[in-house]
Each structure stands twice: as structure tokens, then as C-alpha cells.
Coordinates of N, CA and C in Angstrom, one line a residue:
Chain B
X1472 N -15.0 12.8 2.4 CA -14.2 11.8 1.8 C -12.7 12.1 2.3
X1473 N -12.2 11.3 2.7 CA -10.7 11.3 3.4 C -9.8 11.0 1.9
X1474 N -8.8 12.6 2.1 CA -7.7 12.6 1.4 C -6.4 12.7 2.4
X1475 N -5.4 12.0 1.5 CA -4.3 12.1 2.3 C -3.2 12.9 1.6
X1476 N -2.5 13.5 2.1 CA -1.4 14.5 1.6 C -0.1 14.3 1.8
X1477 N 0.8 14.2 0.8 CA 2.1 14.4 1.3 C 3.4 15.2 1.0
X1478 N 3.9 16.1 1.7 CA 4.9 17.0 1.2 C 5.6 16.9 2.4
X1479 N 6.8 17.0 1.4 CA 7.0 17.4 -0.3 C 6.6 16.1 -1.3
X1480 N 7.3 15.9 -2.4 CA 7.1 14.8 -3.4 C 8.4 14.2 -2.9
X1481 N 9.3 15.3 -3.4 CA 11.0 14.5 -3.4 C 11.6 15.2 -2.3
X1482 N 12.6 14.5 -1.8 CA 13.6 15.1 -0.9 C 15.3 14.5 -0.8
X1483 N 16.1 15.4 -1.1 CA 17.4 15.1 -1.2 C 18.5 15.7 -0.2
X1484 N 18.8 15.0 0.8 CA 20.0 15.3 1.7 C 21.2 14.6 1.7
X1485 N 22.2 15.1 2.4 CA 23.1 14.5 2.7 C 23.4 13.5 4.0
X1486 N 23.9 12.3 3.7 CA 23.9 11.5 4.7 C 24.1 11.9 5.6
X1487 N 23.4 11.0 6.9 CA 23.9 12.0 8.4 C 23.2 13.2 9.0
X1488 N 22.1 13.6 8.0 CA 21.2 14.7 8.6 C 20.1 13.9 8.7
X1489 N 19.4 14.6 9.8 CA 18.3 14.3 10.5 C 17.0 15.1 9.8
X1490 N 15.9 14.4 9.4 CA 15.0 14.8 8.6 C 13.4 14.4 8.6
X1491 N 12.3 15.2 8.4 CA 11.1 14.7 8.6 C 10.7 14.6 7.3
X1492 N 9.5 13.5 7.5 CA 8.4 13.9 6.4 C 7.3 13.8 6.6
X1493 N 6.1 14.6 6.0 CA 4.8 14.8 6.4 C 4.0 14.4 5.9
X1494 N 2.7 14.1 6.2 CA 1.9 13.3 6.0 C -0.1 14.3 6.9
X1495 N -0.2 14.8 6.0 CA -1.9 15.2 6.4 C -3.0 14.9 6.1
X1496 N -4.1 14.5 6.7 CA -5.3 14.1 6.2 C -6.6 14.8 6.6
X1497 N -7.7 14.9 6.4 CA -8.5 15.5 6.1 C -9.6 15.6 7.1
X1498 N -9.5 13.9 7.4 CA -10.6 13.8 8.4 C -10.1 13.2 9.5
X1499 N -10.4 13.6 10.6 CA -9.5 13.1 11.9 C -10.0 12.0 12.2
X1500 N -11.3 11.7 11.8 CA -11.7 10.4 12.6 C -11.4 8.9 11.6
X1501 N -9.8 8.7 12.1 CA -8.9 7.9 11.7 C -9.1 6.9 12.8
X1502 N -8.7 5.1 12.6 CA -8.4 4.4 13.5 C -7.0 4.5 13.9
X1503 N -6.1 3.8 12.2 CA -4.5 4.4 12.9 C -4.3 5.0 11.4
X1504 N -2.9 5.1 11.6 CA -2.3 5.4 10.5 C -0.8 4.9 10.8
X1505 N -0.4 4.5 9.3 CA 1.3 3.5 9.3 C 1.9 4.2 7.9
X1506 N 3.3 4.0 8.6 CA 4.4 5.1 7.5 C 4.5 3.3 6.8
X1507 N 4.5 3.0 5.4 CA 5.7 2.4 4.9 C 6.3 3.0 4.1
X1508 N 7.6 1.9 4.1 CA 8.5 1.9 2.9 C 8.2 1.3 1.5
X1509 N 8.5 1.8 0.3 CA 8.4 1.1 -1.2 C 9.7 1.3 -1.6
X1510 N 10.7 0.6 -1.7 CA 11.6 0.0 -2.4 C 11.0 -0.3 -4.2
X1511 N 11.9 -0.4 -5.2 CA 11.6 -0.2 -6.4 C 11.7 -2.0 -6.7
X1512 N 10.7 -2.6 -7.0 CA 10.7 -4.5 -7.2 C 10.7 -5.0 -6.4
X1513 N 10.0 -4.4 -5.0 CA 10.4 -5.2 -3.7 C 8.8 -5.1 -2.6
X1514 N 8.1 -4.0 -3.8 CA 6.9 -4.3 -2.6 C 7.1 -3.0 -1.6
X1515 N 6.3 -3.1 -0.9 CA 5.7 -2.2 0.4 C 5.9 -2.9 1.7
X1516 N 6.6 -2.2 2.7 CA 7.8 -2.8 4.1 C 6.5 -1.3 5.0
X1517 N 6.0 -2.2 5.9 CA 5.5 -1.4 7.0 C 6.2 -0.7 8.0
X1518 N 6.4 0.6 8.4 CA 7.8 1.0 8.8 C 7.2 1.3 10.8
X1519 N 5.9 1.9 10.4 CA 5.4 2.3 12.3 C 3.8 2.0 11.9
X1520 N 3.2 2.0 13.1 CA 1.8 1.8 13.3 C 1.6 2.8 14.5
X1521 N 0.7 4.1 14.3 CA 0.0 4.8 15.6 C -1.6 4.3 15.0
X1522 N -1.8 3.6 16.8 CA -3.0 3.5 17.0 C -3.7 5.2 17.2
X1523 N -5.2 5.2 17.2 CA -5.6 6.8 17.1 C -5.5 7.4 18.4
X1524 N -5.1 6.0 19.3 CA -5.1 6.5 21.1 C -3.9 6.9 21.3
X1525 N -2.8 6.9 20.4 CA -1.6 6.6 20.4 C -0.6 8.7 20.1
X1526 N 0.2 8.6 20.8 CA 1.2 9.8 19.9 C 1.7 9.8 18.8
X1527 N 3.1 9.1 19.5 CA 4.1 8.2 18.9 C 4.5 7.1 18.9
X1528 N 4.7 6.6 17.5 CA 6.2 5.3 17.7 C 7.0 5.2 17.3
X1529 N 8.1 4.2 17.9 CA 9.7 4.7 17.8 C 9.8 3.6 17.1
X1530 N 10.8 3.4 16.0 CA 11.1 1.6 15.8 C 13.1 2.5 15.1
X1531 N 13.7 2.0 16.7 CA 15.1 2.2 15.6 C 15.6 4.1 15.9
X1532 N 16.1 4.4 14.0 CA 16.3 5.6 14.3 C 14.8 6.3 13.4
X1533 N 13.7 5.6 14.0 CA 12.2 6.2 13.1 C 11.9 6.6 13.9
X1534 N 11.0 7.5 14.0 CA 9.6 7.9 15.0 C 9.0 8.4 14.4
X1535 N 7.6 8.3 14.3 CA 6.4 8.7 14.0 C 5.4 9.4 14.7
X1536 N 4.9 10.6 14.6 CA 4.1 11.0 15.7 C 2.5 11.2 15.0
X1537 N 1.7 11.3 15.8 CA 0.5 11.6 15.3 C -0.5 12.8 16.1
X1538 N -0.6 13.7 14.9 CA -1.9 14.7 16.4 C -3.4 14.7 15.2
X1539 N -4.4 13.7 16.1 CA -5.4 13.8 14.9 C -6.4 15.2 15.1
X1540 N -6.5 15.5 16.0 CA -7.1 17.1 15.9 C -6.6 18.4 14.6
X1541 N -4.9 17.8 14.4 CA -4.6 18.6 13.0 C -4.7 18.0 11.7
X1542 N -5.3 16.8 12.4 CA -4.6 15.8 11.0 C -3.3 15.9 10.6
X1543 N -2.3 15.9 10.9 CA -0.8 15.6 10.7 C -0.2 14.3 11.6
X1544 N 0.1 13.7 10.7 CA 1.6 13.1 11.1 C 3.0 13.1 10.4
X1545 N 4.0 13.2 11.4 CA 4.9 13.0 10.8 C 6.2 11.6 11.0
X1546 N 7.2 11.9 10.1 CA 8.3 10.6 10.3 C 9.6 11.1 10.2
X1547 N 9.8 11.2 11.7 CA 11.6 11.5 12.0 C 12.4 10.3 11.6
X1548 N 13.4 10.6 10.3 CA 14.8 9.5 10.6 C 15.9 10.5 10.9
X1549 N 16.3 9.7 11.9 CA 17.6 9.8 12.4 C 18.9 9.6 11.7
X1550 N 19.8 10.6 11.7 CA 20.8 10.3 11.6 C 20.8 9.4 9.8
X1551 N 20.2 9.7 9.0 CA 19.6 9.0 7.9 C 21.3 8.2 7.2
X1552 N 21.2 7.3 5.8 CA 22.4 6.8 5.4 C 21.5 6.2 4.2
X1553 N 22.4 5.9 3.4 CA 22.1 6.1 2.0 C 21.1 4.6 1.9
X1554 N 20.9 3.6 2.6 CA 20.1 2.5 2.7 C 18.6 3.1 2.7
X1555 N 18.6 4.1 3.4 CA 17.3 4.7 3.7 C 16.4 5.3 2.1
X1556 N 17.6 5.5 1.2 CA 16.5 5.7 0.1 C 15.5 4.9 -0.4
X1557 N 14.1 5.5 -0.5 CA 13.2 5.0 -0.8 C 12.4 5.8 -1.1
X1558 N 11.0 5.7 -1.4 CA 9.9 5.8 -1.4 C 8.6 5.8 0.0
X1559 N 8.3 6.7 0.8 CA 8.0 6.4 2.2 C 6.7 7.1 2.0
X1560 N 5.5 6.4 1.9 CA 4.2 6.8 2.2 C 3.6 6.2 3.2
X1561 N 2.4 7.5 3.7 CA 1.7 7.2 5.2 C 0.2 6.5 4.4
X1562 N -0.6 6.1 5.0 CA -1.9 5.4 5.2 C -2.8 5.3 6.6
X1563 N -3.5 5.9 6.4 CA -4.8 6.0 7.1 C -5.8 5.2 7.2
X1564 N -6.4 4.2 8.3 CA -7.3 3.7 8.1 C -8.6 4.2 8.6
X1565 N -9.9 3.9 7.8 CA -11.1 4.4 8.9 C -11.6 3.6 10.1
X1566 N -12.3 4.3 10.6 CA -13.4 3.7 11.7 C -14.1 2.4 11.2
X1567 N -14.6 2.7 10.6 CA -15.7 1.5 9.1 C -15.4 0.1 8.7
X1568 N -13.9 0.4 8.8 CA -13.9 -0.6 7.4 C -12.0 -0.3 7.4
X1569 N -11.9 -1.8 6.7 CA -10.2 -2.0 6.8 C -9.3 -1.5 5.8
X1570 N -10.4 -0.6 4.7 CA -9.9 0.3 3.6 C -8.5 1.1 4.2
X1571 N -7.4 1.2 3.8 CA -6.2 1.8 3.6 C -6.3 3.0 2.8
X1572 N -6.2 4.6 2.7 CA -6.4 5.4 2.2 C -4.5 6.2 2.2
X1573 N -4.1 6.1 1.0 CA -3.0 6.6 0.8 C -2.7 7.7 0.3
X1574 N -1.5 8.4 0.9 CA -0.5 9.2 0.4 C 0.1 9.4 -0.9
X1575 N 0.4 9.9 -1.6 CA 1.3 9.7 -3.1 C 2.5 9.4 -2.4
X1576 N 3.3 9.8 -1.4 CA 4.4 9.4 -1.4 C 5.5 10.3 -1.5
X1577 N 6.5 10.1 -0.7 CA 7.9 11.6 -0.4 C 9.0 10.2 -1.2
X1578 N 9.5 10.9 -2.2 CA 10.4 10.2 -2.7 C 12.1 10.7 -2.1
X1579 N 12.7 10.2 -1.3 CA 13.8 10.6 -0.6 C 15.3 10.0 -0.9
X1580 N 16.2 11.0 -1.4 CA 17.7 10.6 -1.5 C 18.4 10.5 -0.5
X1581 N 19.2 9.9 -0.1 CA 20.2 10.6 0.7 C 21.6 10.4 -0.1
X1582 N 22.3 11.3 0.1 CA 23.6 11.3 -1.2 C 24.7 11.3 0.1
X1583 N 25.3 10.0 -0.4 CA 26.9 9.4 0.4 C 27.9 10.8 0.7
Chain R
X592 N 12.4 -10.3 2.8 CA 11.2 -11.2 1.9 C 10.0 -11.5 2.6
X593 N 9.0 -11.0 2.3 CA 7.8 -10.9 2.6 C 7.1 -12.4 2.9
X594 N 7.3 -13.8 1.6 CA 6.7 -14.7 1.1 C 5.4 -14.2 0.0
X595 N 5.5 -13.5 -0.2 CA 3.9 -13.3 -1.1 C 4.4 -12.9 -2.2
X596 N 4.7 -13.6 -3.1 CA 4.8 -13.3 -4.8 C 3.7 -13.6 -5.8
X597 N 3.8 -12.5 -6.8 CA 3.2 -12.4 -8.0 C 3.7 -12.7 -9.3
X598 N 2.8 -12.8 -9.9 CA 3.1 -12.9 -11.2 C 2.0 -12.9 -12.5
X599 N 2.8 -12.0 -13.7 CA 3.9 -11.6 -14.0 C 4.4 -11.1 -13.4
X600 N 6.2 -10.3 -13.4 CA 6.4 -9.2 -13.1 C 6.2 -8.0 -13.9
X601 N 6.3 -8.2 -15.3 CA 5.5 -7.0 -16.3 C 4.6 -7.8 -16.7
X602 N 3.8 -7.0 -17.7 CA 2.9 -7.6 -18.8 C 2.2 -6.2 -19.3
X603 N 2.4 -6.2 -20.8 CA 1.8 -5.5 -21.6 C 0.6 -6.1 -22.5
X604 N -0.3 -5.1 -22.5 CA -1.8 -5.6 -23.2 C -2.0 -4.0 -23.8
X605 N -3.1 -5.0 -24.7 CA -3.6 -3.6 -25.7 C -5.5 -3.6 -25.1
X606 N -5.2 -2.2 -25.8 CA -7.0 -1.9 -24.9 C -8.1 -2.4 -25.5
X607 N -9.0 -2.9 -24.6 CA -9.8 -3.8 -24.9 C -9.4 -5.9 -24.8
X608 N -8.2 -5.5 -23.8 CA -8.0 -7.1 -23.8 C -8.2 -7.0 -22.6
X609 N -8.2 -9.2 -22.1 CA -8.3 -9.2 -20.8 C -7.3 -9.7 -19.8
X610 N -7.3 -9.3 -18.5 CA -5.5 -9.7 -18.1 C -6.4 -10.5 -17.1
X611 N -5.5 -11.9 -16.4 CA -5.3 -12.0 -14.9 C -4.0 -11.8 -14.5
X612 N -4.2 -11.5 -13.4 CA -2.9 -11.3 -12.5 C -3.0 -12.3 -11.1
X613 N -1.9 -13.5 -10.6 CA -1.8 -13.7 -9.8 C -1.1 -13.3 -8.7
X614 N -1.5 -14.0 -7.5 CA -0.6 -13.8 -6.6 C -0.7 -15.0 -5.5
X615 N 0.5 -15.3 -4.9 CA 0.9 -16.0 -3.9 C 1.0 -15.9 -2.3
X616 N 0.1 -16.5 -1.4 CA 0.3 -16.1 -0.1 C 0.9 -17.1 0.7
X617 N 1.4 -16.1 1.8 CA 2.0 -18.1 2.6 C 0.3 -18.7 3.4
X618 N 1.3 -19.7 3.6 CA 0.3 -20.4 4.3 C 0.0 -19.8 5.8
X619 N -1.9 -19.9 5.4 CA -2.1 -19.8 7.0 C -3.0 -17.9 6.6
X620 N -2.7 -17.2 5.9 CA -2.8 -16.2 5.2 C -4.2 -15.7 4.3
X621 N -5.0 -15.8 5.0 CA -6.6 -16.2 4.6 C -7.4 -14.7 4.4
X622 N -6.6 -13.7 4.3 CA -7.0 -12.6 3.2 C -6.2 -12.0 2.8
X623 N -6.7 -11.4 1.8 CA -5.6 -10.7 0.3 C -6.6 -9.8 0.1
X624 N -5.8 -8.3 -0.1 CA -6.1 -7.2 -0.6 C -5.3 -7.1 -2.1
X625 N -5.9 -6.1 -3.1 CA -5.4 -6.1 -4.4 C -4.9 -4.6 -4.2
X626 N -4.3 -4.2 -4.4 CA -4.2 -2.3 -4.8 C -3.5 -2.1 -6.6
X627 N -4.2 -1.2 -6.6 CA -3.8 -0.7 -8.0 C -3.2 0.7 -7.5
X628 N -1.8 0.8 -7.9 CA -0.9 2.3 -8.1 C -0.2 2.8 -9.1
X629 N -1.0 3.7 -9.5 CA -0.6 4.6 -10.8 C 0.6 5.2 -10.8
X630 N 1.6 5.3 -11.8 CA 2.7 6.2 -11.4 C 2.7 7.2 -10.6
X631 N 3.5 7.7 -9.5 CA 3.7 8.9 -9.1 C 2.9 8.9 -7.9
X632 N 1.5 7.8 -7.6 CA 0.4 7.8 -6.8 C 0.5 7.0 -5.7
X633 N 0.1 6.7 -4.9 CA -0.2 6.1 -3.6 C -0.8 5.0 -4.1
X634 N -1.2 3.8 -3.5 CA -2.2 2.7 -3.8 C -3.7 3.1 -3.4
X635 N -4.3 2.4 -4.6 CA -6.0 2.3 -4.9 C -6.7 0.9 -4.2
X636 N -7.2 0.9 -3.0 CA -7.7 -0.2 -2.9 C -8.5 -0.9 -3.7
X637 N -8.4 -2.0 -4.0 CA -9.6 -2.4 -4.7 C -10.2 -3.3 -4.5
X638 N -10.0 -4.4 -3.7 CA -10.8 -5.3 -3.2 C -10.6 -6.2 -2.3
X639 N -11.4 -6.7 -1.2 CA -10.4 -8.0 -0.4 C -11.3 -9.0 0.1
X640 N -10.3 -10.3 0.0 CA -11.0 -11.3 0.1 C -10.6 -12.4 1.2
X641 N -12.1 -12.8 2.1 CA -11.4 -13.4 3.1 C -12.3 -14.6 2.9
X642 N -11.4 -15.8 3.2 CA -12.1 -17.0 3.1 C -12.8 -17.3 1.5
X643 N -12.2 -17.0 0.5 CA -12.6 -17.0 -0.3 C -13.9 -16.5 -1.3
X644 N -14.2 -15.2 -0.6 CA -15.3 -14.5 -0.4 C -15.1 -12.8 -0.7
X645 N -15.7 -11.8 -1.5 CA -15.5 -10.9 -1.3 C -15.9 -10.2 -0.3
X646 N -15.1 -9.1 0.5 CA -15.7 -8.5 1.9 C -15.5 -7.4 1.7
X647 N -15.2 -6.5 0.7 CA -14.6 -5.0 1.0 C -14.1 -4.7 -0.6
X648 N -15.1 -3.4 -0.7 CA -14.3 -3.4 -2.1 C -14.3 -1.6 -2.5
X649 N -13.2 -1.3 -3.4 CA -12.9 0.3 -3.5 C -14.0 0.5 -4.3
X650 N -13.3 1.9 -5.5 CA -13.9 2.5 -6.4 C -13.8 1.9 -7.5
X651 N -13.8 0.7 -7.4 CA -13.6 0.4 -9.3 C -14.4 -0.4 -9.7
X652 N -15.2 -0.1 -10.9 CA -15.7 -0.7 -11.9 C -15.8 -2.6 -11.7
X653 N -17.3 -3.1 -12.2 CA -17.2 -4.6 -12.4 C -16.2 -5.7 -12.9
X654 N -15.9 -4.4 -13.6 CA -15.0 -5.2 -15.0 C -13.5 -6.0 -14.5
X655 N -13.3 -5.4 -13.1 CA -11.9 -5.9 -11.8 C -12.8 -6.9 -11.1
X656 N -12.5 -8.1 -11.3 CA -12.5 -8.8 -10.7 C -11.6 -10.1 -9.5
X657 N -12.0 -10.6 -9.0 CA -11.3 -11.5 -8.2 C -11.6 -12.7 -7.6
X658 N -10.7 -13.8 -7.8 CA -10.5 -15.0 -7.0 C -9.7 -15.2 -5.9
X659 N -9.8 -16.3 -4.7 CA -8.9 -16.4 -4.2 C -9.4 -18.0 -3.9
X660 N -8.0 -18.8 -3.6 CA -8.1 -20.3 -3.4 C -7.8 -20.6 -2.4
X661 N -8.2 -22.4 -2.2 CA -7.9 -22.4 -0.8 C -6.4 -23.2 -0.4
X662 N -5.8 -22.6 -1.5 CA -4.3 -22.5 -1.0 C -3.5 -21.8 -1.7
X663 N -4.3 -20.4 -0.4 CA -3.5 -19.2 -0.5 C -3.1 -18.5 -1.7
X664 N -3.9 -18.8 -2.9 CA -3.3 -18.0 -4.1 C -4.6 -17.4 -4.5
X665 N -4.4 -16.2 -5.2 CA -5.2 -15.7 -5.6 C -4.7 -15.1 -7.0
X666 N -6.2 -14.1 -7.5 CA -6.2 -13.5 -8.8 C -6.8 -12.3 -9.1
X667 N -6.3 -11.3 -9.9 CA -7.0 -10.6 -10.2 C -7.5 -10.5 -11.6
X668 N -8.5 -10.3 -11.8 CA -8.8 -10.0 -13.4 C -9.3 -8.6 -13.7
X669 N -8.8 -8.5 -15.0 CA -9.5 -7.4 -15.3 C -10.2 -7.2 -16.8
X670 N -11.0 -6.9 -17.0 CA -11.7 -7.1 -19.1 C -11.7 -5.6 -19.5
X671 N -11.6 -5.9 -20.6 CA -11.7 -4.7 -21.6 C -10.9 -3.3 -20.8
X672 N -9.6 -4.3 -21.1 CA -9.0 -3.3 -20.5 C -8.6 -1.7 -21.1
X673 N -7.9 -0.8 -20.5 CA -8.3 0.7 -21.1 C -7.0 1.4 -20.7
X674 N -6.5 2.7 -21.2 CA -5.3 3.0 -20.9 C -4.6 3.3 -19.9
X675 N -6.2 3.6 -18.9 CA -5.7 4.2 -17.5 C -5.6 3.1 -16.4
X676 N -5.6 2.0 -17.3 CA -5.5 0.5 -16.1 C -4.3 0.4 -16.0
X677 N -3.3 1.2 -16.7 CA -1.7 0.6 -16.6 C -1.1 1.4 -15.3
X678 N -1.0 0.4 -14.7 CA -0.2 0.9 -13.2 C 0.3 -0.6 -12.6
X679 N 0.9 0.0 -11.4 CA 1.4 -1.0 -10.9 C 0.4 -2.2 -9.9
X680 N 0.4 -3.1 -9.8 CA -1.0 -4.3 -9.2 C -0.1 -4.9 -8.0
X681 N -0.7 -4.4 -6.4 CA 0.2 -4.8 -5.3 C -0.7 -6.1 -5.1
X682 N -0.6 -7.5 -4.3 CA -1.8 -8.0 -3.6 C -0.7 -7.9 -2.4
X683 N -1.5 -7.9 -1.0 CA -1.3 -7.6 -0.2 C -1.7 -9.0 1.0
X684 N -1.2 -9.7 2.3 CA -2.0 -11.1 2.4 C -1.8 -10.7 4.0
X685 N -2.5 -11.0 4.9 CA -2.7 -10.6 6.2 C -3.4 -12.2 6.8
X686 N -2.0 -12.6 7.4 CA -2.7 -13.8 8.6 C -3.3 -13.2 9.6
X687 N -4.0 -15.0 9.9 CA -5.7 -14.7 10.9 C -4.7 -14.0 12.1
X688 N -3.5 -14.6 12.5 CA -3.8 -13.7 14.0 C -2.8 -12.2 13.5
X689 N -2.4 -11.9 12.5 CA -1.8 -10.4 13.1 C -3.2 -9.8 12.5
X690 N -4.5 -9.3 12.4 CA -5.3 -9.0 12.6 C -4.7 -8.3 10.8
X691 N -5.9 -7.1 10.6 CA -6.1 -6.3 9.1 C -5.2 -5.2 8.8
X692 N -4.7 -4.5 10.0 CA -3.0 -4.1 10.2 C -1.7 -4.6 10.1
X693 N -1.7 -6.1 9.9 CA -0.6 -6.3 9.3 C -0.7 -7.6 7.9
X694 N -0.3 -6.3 6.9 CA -0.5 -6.8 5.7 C 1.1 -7.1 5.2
X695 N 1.1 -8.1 4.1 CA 2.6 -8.2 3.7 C 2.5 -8.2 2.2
X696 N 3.1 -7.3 1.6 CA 2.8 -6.8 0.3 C 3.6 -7.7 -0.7
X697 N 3.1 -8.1 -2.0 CA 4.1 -8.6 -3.1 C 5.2 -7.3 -3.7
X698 N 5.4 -7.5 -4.9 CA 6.4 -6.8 -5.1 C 5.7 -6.1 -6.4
X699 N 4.5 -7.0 -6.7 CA 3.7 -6.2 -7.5 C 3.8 -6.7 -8.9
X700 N 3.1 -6.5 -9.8 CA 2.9 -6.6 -11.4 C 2.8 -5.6 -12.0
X701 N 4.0 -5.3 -12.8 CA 3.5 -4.1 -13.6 C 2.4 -3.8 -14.6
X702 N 1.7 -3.4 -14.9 CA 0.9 -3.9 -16.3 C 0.5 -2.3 -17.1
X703 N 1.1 -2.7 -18.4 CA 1.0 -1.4 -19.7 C 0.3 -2.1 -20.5
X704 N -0.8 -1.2 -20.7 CA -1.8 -1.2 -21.5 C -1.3 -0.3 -22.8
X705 N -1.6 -0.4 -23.9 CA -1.5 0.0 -24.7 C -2.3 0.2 -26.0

């Protein structure tokens, strides 16, 4: 059964630093996997998509990488700014079936 | 803005009632996924519907059910409801050509059971 992981829960920096967050799963035989964003009354904002043939994607100051032999991926923001707070969980899909298997989610500050 | 709204935006029930929950898709938008997310949790898939038809469904119980119409709205229900149903209710709507990867999420329904 594919579980997905994410650490930390929370994360608080100061604007302007460069920061990851991670995202591991269980079973490598993933099709892709996509970071979104959850904003608080706004819904779920799809932020990258790695196909499983795929490394990385860049969108902006994002990148996402993927290595499915460890099952990890991760999400570089750049240069981060206080817009960026949110809620950022990864999702995994299977081979099978168009089931979405999710993350709990890195809840992240950035303080002005 | 996505186009895909719900409603309510809250709603409180006591256990053992029954809820629907709508949702709105734009046009052209011919499946809808539901997710249920518990505080603190990631989203639960729970079901999805293409062409008005169930095709794919999570871990949950009979008692969740669903409609979808043929313009673009859909519903979720759920009966005898229970304490651990109170979370947040995403539907999610994916037009025919961006394929099952690109979904566009509502903003969700909160729903407290009590």
C-alpha cells in the first residue's frame, strides 16, 4: 500500500532564504507525482508535475525533483517572500488507476 | 480562480443525519473527483465520476455517495453521518482534453458533525 510522507509538518523562515521541502513514498512504482499549494478558502493550486520518466521541474522560483528508486522528492523555493505562505503537499499517482495518494502536508511561514 | 465552486461553505450536522454537498464545474469539465480532508491530513479520495457514471472509488463506506449532471454539477452525499465525517469536502473537475492530471479544485465545504 503506498504511503506518502512529509517532513517536516511546519516550517518557519525568514523572507529571502532559500528552502526545501520533502516529500517520500513507499512504493516507487509511481506514474507522476505533483507538489500543490492549499491556501486557507481557496482550494488546492497545482504547483509542478514530474512525469516518472522525468527528474525535474522548474515553474518560476520552484523546482521539483524526483528520484523514484529512493522514493523522494523534493520542492526548492527560491528566494521565498511572505506570498509563499501556505500549505504545500506532494501527491502521487499509481500505475492503475487515476487515484491521487497524498501527503499531510508542510505547513510553511515565511516572516517579512 | 479555479471556476469550480461549492456549496455550502460550512455546514454543521449532528450524527446520524444526512448531508449533500454540492459542487460546480465549468463547462466542458466531464469528471469530478470528491476528496475528504481531515484536519491536519492530506486528501482522501473518494470517488470519481465521468460522464455521469461512477469510475473509481477510495476507501469509504456505501453510505458516501454521488451524483453528477449533465451540466457540470455535481453532489456528494453522505447518511448517517458520524463524528469522524467532519472534515473538509474538496470536489476536484478535470476537462476532456487536459487529461486526469489536471484537476481544478473547489475551495471545499467544511462540514462538523456533531
Amino acid at each position: 500500500k503506498q504511503e506518502v510522507t512529509q517532513i517536516p509538518a511546519a516550517l518557519s523562515v525568514p523572507e529571502g532564504e532559500n528552502l526545501v521541502l520533502n516529500c517520500s513514498f513507499t512504493d516507487s512504482a509511481i506514474y507522476n507525482l505533483q507538489w500543490f499549494r492549499q491556501d486557507p478558502g481557496k482550494g488546492l493550486t497545482s504547483l509542478l508535475l514530474i512525469q516518472s520518466s522525468q527528474r525535474e521541474q522548474t515553474s518560476g522560483r520552484l523546482n521539483a525533483s524526483l528520484d523514484k528508486s529512493s522514493g523522494r522528492s523534493t520542492l526548492y523555493i527560491a528566494a521565498s517572500q511572505p506570498g509563499d505562505s501556505a500549505t504545500y503537499l506532494c501527491a502521487v499517482r499509481a500505475d492503475s488507476n487515476y487515484q491521487l495518494i497524498w501527503g499531510a502536508g508542510t505547513k510553511l511561514i515565511i516572516k517579512p | 480562480e479555479t471556476g469550480v465552486t461549492q456549496s455550502p461553505t460550512h455546514l454543521i450536522k449532528t450524527r446520524g443525519q444526512q448531508v449533500t454537498l454540492r459542487c460546480s464545474s465549468q463547462s466542458g469539465h466531464n469528471t469530478v473527483s470528491w476528496y475528504q480532508q481531515a484536519l491536519g491530513q492530506g486528501p482522501q479520495f473518494i470517488f470519481q465520476y465521468y460522464r455521469e457514471e461512477e469510475n473509481g472509488r477510495g476507501n469509504f463506506p456505501p453510505r458516501f455517495s454521488g451524483l453528477q449532471f449533465p451540466n457540470y454539477s455535481s453532489e456528494l452525499n453522505v447518511n448517517a453521518l458520524e463524528l469522524d465525517d467532519s472534515a473538509l469536502y474538496l470536489c476536484a473537475s478535470s476537462p476532456v482534453a487536459g487529461g486526469p492530471d489536471t484537476q481544478y479544485f473547489g475551495p471545499g465545504t467544511r462540514l462538523t458533525v456533531l
